[in-house]
CSV table of C-alpha atoms and ligand atoms in Angstrom, one decimal:
chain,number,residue,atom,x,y,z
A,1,UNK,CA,77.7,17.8,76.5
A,2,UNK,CA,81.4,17.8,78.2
A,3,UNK,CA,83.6,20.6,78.5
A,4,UNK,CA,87.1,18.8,77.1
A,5,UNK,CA,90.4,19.4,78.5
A,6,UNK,CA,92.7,21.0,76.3
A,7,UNK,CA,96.2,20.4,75.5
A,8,UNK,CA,98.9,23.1,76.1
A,9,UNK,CA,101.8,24.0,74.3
A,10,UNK,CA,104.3,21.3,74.5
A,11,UNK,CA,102.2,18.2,74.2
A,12,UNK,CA,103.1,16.5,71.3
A,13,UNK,CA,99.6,16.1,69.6
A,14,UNK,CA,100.1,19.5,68.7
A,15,UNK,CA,103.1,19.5,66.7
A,16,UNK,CA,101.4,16.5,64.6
A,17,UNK,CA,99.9,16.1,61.4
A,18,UNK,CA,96.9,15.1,61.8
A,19,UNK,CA,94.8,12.5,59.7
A,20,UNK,CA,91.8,12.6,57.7
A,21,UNK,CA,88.1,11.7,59.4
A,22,UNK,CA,87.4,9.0,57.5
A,23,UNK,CA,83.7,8.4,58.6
A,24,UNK,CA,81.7,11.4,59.7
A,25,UNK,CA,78.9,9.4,61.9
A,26,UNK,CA,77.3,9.8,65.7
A,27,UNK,CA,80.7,10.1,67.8
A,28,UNK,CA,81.6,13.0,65.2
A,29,UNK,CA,78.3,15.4,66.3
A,30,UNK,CA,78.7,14.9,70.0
A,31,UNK,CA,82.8,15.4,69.9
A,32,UNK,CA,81.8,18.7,67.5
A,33,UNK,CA,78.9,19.3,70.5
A,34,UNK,CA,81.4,19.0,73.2
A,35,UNK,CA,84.2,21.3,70.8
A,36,UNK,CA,81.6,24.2,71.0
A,37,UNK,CA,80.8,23.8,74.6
A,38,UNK,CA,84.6,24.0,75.7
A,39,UNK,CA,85.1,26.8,73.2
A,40,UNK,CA,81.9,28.8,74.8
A,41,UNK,CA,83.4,28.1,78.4
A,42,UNK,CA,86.6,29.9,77.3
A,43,UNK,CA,85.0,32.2,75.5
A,44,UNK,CA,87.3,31.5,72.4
A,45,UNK,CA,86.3,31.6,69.0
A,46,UNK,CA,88.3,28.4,67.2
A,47,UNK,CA,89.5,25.1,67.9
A,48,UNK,CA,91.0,22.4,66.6
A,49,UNK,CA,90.4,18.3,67.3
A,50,UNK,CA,94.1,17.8,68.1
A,51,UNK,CA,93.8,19.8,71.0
A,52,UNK,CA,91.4,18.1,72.4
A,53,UNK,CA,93.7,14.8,71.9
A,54,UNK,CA,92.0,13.9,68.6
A,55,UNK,CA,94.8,14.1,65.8
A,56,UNK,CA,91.7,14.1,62.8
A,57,UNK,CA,91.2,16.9,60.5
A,58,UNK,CA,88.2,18.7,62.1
A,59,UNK,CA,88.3,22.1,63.5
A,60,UNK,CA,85.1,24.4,65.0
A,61,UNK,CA,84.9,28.0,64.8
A,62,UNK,CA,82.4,30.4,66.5
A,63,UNK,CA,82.3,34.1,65.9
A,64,UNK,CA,79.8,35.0,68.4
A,65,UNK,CA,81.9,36.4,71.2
A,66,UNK,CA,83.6,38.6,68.8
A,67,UNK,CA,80.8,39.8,66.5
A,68,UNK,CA,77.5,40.1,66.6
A,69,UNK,CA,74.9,37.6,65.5
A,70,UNK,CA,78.4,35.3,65.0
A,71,UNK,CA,77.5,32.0,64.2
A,72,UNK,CA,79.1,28.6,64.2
A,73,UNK,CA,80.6,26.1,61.9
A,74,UNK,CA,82.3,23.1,61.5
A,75,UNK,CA,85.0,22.0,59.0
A,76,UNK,CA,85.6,18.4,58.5
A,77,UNK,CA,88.7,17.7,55.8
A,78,UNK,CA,89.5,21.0,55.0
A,79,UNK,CA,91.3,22.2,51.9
A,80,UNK,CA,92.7,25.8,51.8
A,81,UNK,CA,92.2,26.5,48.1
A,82,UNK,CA,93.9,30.0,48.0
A,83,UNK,CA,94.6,32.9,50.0
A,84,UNK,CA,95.0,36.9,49.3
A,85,UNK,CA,95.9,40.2,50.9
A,86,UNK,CA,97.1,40.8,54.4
A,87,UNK,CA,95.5,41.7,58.0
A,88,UNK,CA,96.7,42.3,61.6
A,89,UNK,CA,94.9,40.6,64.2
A,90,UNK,CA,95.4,40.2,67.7
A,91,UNK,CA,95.5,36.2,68.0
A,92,UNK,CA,95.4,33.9,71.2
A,93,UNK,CA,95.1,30.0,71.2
A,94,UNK,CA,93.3,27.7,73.9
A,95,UNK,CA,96.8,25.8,74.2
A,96,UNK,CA,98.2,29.1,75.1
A,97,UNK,CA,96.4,30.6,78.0
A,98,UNK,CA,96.1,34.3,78.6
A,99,UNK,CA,98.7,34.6,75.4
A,100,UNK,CA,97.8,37.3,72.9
A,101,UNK,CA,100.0,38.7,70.2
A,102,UNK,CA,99.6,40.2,67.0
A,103,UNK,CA,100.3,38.6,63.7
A,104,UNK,CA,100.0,39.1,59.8
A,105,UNK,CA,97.9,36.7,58.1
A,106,UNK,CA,96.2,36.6,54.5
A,107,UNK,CA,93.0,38.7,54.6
A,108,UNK,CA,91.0,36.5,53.1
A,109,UNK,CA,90.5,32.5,52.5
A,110,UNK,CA,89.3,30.3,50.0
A,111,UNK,CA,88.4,26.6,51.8
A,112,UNK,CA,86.6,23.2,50.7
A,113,UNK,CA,85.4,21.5,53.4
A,114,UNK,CA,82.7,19.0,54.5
A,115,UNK,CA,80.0,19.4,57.2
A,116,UNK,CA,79.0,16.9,59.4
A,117,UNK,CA,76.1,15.7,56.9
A,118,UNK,CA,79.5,14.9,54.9
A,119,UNK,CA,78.5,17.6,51.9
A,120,UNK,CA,80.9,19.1,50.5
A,121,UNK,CA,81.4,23.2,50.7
A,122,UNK,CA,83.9,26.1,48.9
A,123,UNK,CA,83.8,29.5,51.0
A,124,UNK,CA,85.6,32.1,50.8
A,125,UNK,CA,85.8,34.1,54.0
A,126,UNK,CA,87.5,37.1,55.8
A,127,UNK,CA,87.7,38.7,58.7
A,128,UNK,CA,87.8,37.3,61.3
A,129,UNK,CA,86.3,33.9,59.9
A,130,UNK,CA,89.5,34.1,57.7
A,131,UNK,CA,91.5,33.9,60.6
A,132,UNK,CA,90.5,31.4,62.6
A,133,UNK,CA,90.3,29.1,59.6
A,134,UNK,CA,94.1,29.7,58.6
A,135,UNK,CA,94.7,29.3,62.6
A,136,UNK,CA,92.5,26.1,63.2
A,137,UNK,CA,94.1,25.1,59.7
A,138,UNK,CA,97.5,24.8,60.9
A,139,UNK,CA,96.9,23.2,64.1
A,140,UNK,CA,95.8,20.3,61.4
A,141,UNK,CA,99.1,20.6,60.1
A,142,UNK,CA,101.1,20.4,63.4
A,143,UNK,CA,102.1,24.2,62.9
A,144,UNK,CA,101.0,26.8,66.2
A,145,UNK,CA,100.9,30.6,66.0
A,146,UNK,CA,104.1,31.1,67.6
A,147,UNK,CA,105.4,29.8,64.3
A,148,UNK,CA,104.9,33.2,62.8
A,149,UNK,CA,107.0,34.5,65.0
A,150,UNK,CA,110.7,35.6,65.3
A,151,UNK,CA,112.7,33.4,67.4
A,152,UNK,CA,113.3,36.2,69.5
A,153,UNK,CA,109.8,36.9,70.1
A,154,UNK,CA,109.2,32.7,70.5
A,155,UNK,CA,111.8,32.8,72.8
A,156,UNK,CA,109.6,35.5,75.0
A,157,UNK,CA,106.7,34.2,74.9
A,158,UNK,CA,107.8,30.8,76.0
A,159,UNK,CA,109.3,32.9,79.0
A,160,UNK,CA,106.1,34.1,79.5
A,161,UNK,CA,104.4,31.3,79.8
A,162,UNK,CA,107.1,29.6,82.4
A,163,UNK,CA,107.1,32.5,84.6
A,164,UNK,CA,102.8,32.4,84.5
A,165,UNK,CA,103.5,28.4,85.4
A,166,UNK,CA,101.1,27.5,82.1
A,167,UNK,CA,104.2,25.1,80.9
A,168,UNK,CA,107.1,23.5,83.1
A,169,UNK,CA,110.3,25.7,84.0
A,170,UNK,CA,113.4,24.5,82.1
A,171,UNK,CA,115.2,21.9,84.1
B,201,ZN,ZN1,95.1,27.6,68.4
């Protein structure tokens, strides 16, 4: 197992669209392996291949540092079938350090996905489950949290995360 680095805001791996994994095979258990063990040393509870450089469609969620007997999954090709009502949650991101902020997202989640023994599976999910799957979703599609946002807010945030040296001062 290896804790990965991950990328940071402003790397442009995270503004693409990321591809499909065609073969699901070996490499694909110890990446997923070494997704959970980075997630677990930042004690976060989602994350997506791309930012751990790997611009597939795979993304890892863990729930067990926010609720108890949380478990783990993986999601390999995801589809977001449909989405309905709406929650508040306070969200951070592994590409933004020490970065929290609340944000309205559908309350719950319909997804098809495939596991890593490639079968294919519809949940439907809320929560917090819900949440990290529409957040680890759109890192898939090159979109980030602060996406959400005004462009007032972005522009704070972005301040932020200058002033706390986590991405490069404007030249
Ligand atoms: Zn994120």
């Amino acid at each position: 197992m290896a804790i990965l680095p991950v990328r940071i805001y402003g790397d442009p791996l995270l503004r693409k669209r990321a591809e499909r994994l065609e073969n699901i095979d070996a490499a694909t258990d110890s990446l997923v392996e070494n997704m959970y063990a980075t997630l677990a040393k930042q004690n976060g509870i989602g994350l997506a291949a791309p930012q751990v450089g790997l611009s597939r469609r795979l993304f890892v969620a863990d729930t067990s540092p926010v609720i108890e007997r949380g478990s783990r999954a993986v999601f390999i090709n995801p589809e977001i079938i449909g989405t309905d009502g709406d929650a508040v949650y306070e969200e951070g991101c592994l590409s933004f350090p020490g970065i929290y902020f609340d944000l309205h997202r559908p309350r719950r989640v319909g997804i098809r996905y495939l596991d890593l023994q490639g079968n294919e599976h519809n949940l439907e999910a809320n929560g917090v489950l819900a949440r990290i799957i529409l957040h680890e979703f759109d890192h898939l599609e090159g979109r980030l949290f602060i996406d959400l946002l005004t462009e007032e807010a972005r522009e704070k945030i972005k301040k932020l995360m200058r002033q706390r040296n986590i991405i490069p001062a404007k030249p």
